[in-house]
Amino acid sequence: MSYSPLLVRLIDGLRCMPGVGQKSAQRIAFHLLERDRDGASNLSSALADAVSSIGHCNRCRMFTERDLCAICSASGRDAALLCVVESPADVMAIEDATGYRGMYFVMMGHLSPLDGIGPEELGLVKLEEWLVGGDVAELIIATNPTVEGDATAHYLADLATRLKVKASRIAHGVPLGGELEFVDSGTLAHAFYGRRAID
Ligand SMILES: [Zn+2]
């Protein structure tokens, strides 16, 4: 016995979400159909709108449905400070935890040669152009303190050195192997302001 074709399609579709296997997908599908059809409709239209309209900011690569994201188009931010992070969630974490008013560059990942993710995939050509532009006095490297995050930080520091831009990396307070998104705001703020220059 198998489920109806539409139900099979729904369950297969739900499995594209990270951490959702066959059993979880079934449970979610049954829940939506039995208990929350309004929620399911909202989710469906939100997904369709997001997928068709959300792209990347032309400047910093943040997710946005406009050419420039809210931070890049805001007046009063300090263009001399540019903070490089791995994910959009890191931008939100730093905005919430610190008084930082500079700009961001969102790599949407980290260097991972084995997965075929190199500088090009992370948009680092765009970052280089930004640094060459001459507005940036300090590149703040806020990659995760993981093996890949460290390797990416070294790459970024070398890039900054080559372009004669001062580079710093957020330091103590962030647990090794942790991800910025999950660090409490006090710890993240401390790490952010404790950043030091990279030799
Ligand atoms: Zn932007």
PDB file of N, CA and C in Angstrom, residues 6-53:
ATOM      1  N   LEU A   6      -0.368  12.782  -4.686  1.00  0.00           N
ATOM      2  CA  LEU A   6      -0.129  14.137  -4.163  1.00  0.00           C
ATOM      3  C   LEU A   6       0.520  14.097  -2.791  1.00  0.00           C
ATOM      4  N   LEU A   7       0.125  13.120  -1.990  1.00  0.00           N
ATOM      5  CA  LEU A   7       0.712  12.994  -0.653  1.00  0.00           C
ATOM      6  C   LEU A   7       2.178  12.561  -0.756  1.00  0.00           C
ATOM      7  N   VAL A   8       2.456  11.665  -1.672  1.00  0.00           N
ATOM      8  CA  VAL A   8       3.850  11.261  -1.893  1.00  0.00           C
ATOM      9  C   VAL A   8       4.678  12.468  -2.318  1.00  0.00           C
ATOM     10  N   ARG A   9       4.111  13.281  -3.196  1.00  0.00           N
ATOM     11  CA  ARG A   9       4.831  14.463  -3.681  1.00  0.00           C
ATOM     12  C   ARG A   9       5.104  15.442  -2.533  1.00  0.00           C
ATOM     13  N   LEU A  10       4.089  15.635  -1.671  1.00  0.00           N
ATOM     14  CA  LEU A  10       4.255  16.537  -0.523  1.00  0.00           C
ATOM     15  C   LEU A  10       5.362  16.025   0.402  1.00  0.00           C
ATOM     16  N   ILE A  11       5.318  14.742   0.715  1.00  0.00           N
ATOM     17  CA  ILE A  11       6.316  14.160   1.619  1.00  0.00           C
ATOM     18  C   ILE A  11       7.717  14.260   1.005  1.00  0.00           C
ATOM     19  N   ASP A  12       7.836  13.945  -0.263  1.00  0.00           N
ATOM     20  CA  ASP A  12       9.140  14.075  -0.936  1.00  0.00           C
ATOM     21  C   ASP A  12       9.623  15.522  -0.906  1.00  0.00           C
ATOM     22  N   GLY A  13       8.676  16.442  -1.138  1.00  0.00           N
ATOM     23  CA  GLY A  13       9.024  17.869  -1.146  1.00  0.00           C
ATOM     24  C   GLY A  13       9.544  18.321   0.209  1.00  0.00           C
ATOM     25  N   LEU A  14       8.894  17.869   1.280  1.00  0.00           N
ATOM     26  CA  LEU A  14       9.306  18.283   2.626  1.00  0.00           C
ATOM     27  C   LEU A  14      10.697  17.775   2.973  1.00  0.00           C
ATOM     28  N   ARG A  15      11.080  16.679   2.338  1.00  0.00           N
ATOM     29  CA  ARG A  15      12.392  16.096   2.656  1.00  0.00           C
ATOM     30  C   ARG A  15      13.564  16.940   2.168  1.00  0.00           C
ATOM     31  N   CYS A  16      13.298  17.987   1.402  1.00  0.00           N
ATOM     32  CA  CYS A  16      14.417  18.848   0.976  1.00  0.00           C
ATOM     33  C   CYS A  16      14.920  19.712   2.128  1.00  0.00           C
ATOM     34  N   MET A  17      14.142  19.770   3.230  1.00  0.00           N
ATOM     35  CA  MET A  17      14.574  20.592   4.364  1.00  0.00           C
ATOM     36  C   MET A  17      15.663  19.883   5.150  1.00  0.00           C
ATOM     37  N   PRO A  18      16.649  20.665   5.635  1.00  0.00           N
ATOM     38  CA  PRO A  18      17.748  20.030   6.371  1.00  0.00           C
ATOM     39  C   PRO A  18      17.239  19.334   7.630  1.00  0.00           C
ATOM     40  N   GLY A  19      17.676  18.128   7.856  1.00  0.00           N
ATOM     41  CA  GLY A  19      17.322  17.400   9.068  1.00  0.00           C
ATOM     42  C   GLY A  19      15.968  16.715   9.009  1.00  0.00           C
ATOM     43  N   VAL A  20      15.270  16.840   7.890  1.00  0.00           N
ATOM     44  CA  VAL A  20      13.956  16.200   7.776  1.00  0.00           C
ATOM     45  C   VAL A  20      14.063  14.943   6.916  1.00  0.00           C
ATOM     46  N   GLY A  21      13.889  13.790   7.560  1.00  0.00           N
ATOM     47  CA  GLY A  21      13.911  12.515   6.840  1.00  0.00           C
ATOM     48  C   GLY A  21      12.496  12.063   6.526  1.00  0.00           C
ATOM     49  N   GLN A  22      12.368  10.829   6.079  1.00  0.00           N
ATOM     50  CA  GLN A  22      11.073  10.304   5.654  1.00  0.00           C
ATOM     51  C   GLN A  22      10.025  10.381   6.764  1.00  0.00           C
ATOM     52  N   LYS A  23      10.388   9.955   7.978  1.00  0.00           N
ATOM     53  CA  LYS A  23       9.392   9.915   9.061  1.00  0.00           C
ATOM     54  C   LYS A  23       8.937  11.303   9.472  1.00  0.00           C
ATOM     55  N   SER A  24       9.917  12.226   9.606  1.00  0.00           N
ATOM     56  CA  SER A  24       9.549  13.594   9.975  1.00  0.00           C
ATOM     57  C   SER A  24       8.691  14.217   8.882  1.00  0.00           C
ATOM     58  N   ALA A  25       9.036  13.963   7.628  1.00  0.00           N
ATOM     59  CA  ALA A  25       8.283  14.533   6.513  1.00  0.00           C
ATOM     60  C   ALA A  25       6.840  14.042   6.546  1.00  0.00           C
ATOM     61  N   GLN A  26       6.661  12.768   6.827  1.00  0.00           N
ATOM     62  CA  GLN A  26       5.299  12.226   6.927  1.00  0.00           C
ATOM     63  C   GLN A  26       4.537  12.914   8.049  1.00  0.00           C
ATOM     64  N   ARG A  27       5.206  13.025   9.206  1.00  0.00           N
ATOM     65  CA  ARG A  27       4.541  13.630  10.363  1.00  0.00           C
ATOM     66  C   ARG A  27       4.117  15.067  10.051  1.00  0.00           C
ATOM     67  N   ILE A  28       5.026  15.823   9.406  1.00  0.00           N
ATOM     68  CA  ILE A  28       4.711  17.218   9.069  1.00  0.00           C
ATOM     69  C   ILE A  28       3.553  17.271   8.076  1.00  0.00           C
ATOM     70  N   ALA A  29       3.591  16.407   7.068  1.00  0.00           N
ATOM     71  CA  ALA A  29       2.537  16.396   6.050  1.00  0.00           C
ATOM     72  C   ALA A  29       1.172  16.107   6.680  1.00  0.00           C
ATOM     73  N   PHE A  30       1.123  15.085   7.551  1.00  0.00           N
ATOM     74  CA  PHE A  30      -0.151  14.736   8.184  1.00  0.00           C
ATOM     75  C   PHE A  30      -0.635  15.882   9.066  1.00  0.00           C
ATOM     76  N   HIS A  31       0.311  16.495   9.804  1.00  0.00           N
ATOM     77  CA  HIS A  31      -0.055  17.604  10.685  1.00  0.00           C
ATOM     78  C   HIS A  31      -0.653  18.758   9.873  1.00  0.00           C
ATOM     79  N   LEU A  32       0.009  19.119   8.788  1.00  0.00           N
ATOM     80  CA  LEU A  32      -0.466  20.249   7.993  1.00  0.00           C
ATOM     81  C   LEU A  32      -1.853  19.960   7.412  1.00  0.00           C
ATOM     82  N   LEU A  33      -2.037  18.753   6.889  1.00  0.00           N
ATOM     83  CA  LEU A  33      -3.312  18.417   6.249  1.00  0.00           C
ATOM     84  C   LEU A  33      -4.440  18.273   7.262  1.00  0.00           C
ATOM     85  N   GLU A  34      -4.121  17.755   8.427  1.00  0.00           N
ATOM     86  CA  GLU A  34      -5.155  17.447   9.419  1.00  0.00           C
ATOM     87  C   GLU A  34      -5.443  18.633  10.331  1.00  0.00           C
ATOM     88  N   ARG A  35      -4.382  19.409  10.656  1.00  0.00           N
ATOM     89  CA  ARG A  35      -4.556  20.417  11.706  1.00  0.00           C
ATOM     90  C   ARG A  35      -4.286  21.853  11.288  1.00  0.00           C
ATOM     91  N   ASP A  36      -3.577  22.082  10.228  1.00  0.00           N
ATOM     92  CA  ASP A  36      -3.191  23.475   9.935  1.00  0.00           C
ATOM     93  C   ASP A  36      -3.129  23.766   8.436  1.00  0.00           C
ATOM     94  N   ARG A  37      -4.249  23.682   7.782  1.00  0.00           N
ATOM     95  CA  ARG A  37      -4.252  23.957   6.341  1.00  0.00           C
ATOM     96  C   ARG A  37      -3.978  25.430   6.043  1.00  0.00           C
ATOM     97  N   ASP A  38      -4.415  26.350   6.945  1.00  0.00           N
ATOM     98  CA  ASP A  38      -4.119  27.775   6.738  1.00  0.00           C
ATOM     99  C   ASP A  38      -2.618  28.020   6.807  1.00  0.00           C
ATOM    100  N   GLY A  39      -1.994  27.427   7.815  1.00  0.00           N
ATOM    101  CA  GLY A  39      -0.539  27.565   7.959  1.00  0.00           C
ATOM    102  C   GLY A  39       0.169  27.015   6.738  1.00  0.00           C
ATOM    103  N   ALA A  40      -0.324  25.885   6.238  1.00  0.00           N
ATOM    104  CA  ALA A  40       0.293  25.265   5.064  1.00  0.00           C
ATOM    105  C   ALA A  40       0.156  26.172   3.846  1.00  0.00           C
ATOM    106  N   SER A  41      -1.012  26.819   3.686  1.00  0.00           N
ATOM    107  CA  SER A  41      -1.208  27.731   2.557  1.00  0.00           C
ATOM    108  C   SER A  41      -0.274  28.918   2.651  1.00  0.00           C
ATOM    109  N   ASN A  42      -0.153  29.479   3.878  1.00  0.00           N
ATOM    110  CA  ASN A  42       0.774  30.600   4.069  1.00  0.00           C
ATOM    111  C   ASN A  42       2.198  30.182   3.729  1.00  0.00           C
ATOM    112  N   LEU A  43       2.595  29.019   4.213  1.00  0.00           N
ATOM    113  CA  LEU A  43       3.944  28.520   3.964  1.00  0.00           C
ATOM    114  C   LEU A  43       4.179  28.363   2.466  1.00  0.00           C
ATOM    115  N   SER A  44       3.183  27.801   1.806  1.00  0.00           N
ATOM    116  CA  SER A  44       3.294  27.559   0.377  1.00  0.00           C
ATOM    117  C   SER A  44       3.485  28.850  -0.394  1.00  0.00           C
ATOM    118  N   SER A  45       2.680  29.898  -0.076  1.00  0.00           N
ATOM    119  CA  SER A  45       2.837  31.142  -0.837  1.00  0.00           C
ATOM    120  C   SER A  45       4.107  31.881  -0.424  1.00  0.00           C
ATOM    121  N   ALA A  46       4.478  31.784   0.880  1.00  0.00           N
ATOM    122  CA  ALA A  46       5.723  32.427   1.318  1.00  0.00           C
ATOM    123  C   ALA A  46       6.920  31.802   0.603  1.00  0.00           C
ATOM    124  N   LEU A  47       6.920  30.493   0.484  1.00  0.00           N
ATOM    125  CA  LEU A  47       8.016  29.803  -0.212  1.00  0.00           C
ATOM    126  C   LEU A  47       8.078  30.207  -1.679  1.00  0.00           C
ATOM    127  N   ALA A  48       6.912  30.226  -2.319  1.00  0.00           N
ATOM    128  CA  ALA A  48       6.885  30.565  -3.746  1.00  0.00           C
ATOM    129  C   ALA A  48       7.379  31.993  -3.959  1.00  0.00           C
ATOM    130  N   ASP A  49       6.902  32.939  -3.118  1.00  0.00           N
ATOM    131  CA  ASP A  49       7.320  34.337  -3.260  1.00  0.00           C
ATOM    132  C   ASP A  49       8.817  34.480  -2.980  1.00  0.00           C
ATOM    133  N   ALA A  50       9.286  33.824  -1.916  1.00  0.00           N
ATOM    134  CA  ALA A  50      10.699  33.933  -1.531  1.00  0.00           C
ATOM    135  C   ALA A  50      11.589  33.408  -2.649  1.00  0.00           C
ATOM    136  N   VAL A  51      11.250  32.234  -3.163  1.00  0.00           N
ATOM    137  CA  VAL A  51      12.093  31.611  -4.177  1.00  0.00           C
ATOM    138  C   VAL A  51      12.118  32.435  -5.463  1.00  0.00           C
ATOM    139  N   SER A  52      10.978  33.046  -5.806  1.00  0.00           N
ATOM    140  CA  SER A  52      10.972  33.792  -7.067  1.00  0.00           C
ATOM    141  C   SER A  52      11.526  35.205  -6.905  1.00  0.00           C
ATOM    142  N   SER A  53      11.476  35.782  -5.698  1.00  0.00           N
ATOM    143  CA  SER A  53      11.837  37.205  -5.561  1.00  0.00           C
ATOM    144  C   SER A  53      13.129  37.492  -4.807  1.00  0.00           C
TER     145      SER A  53
END
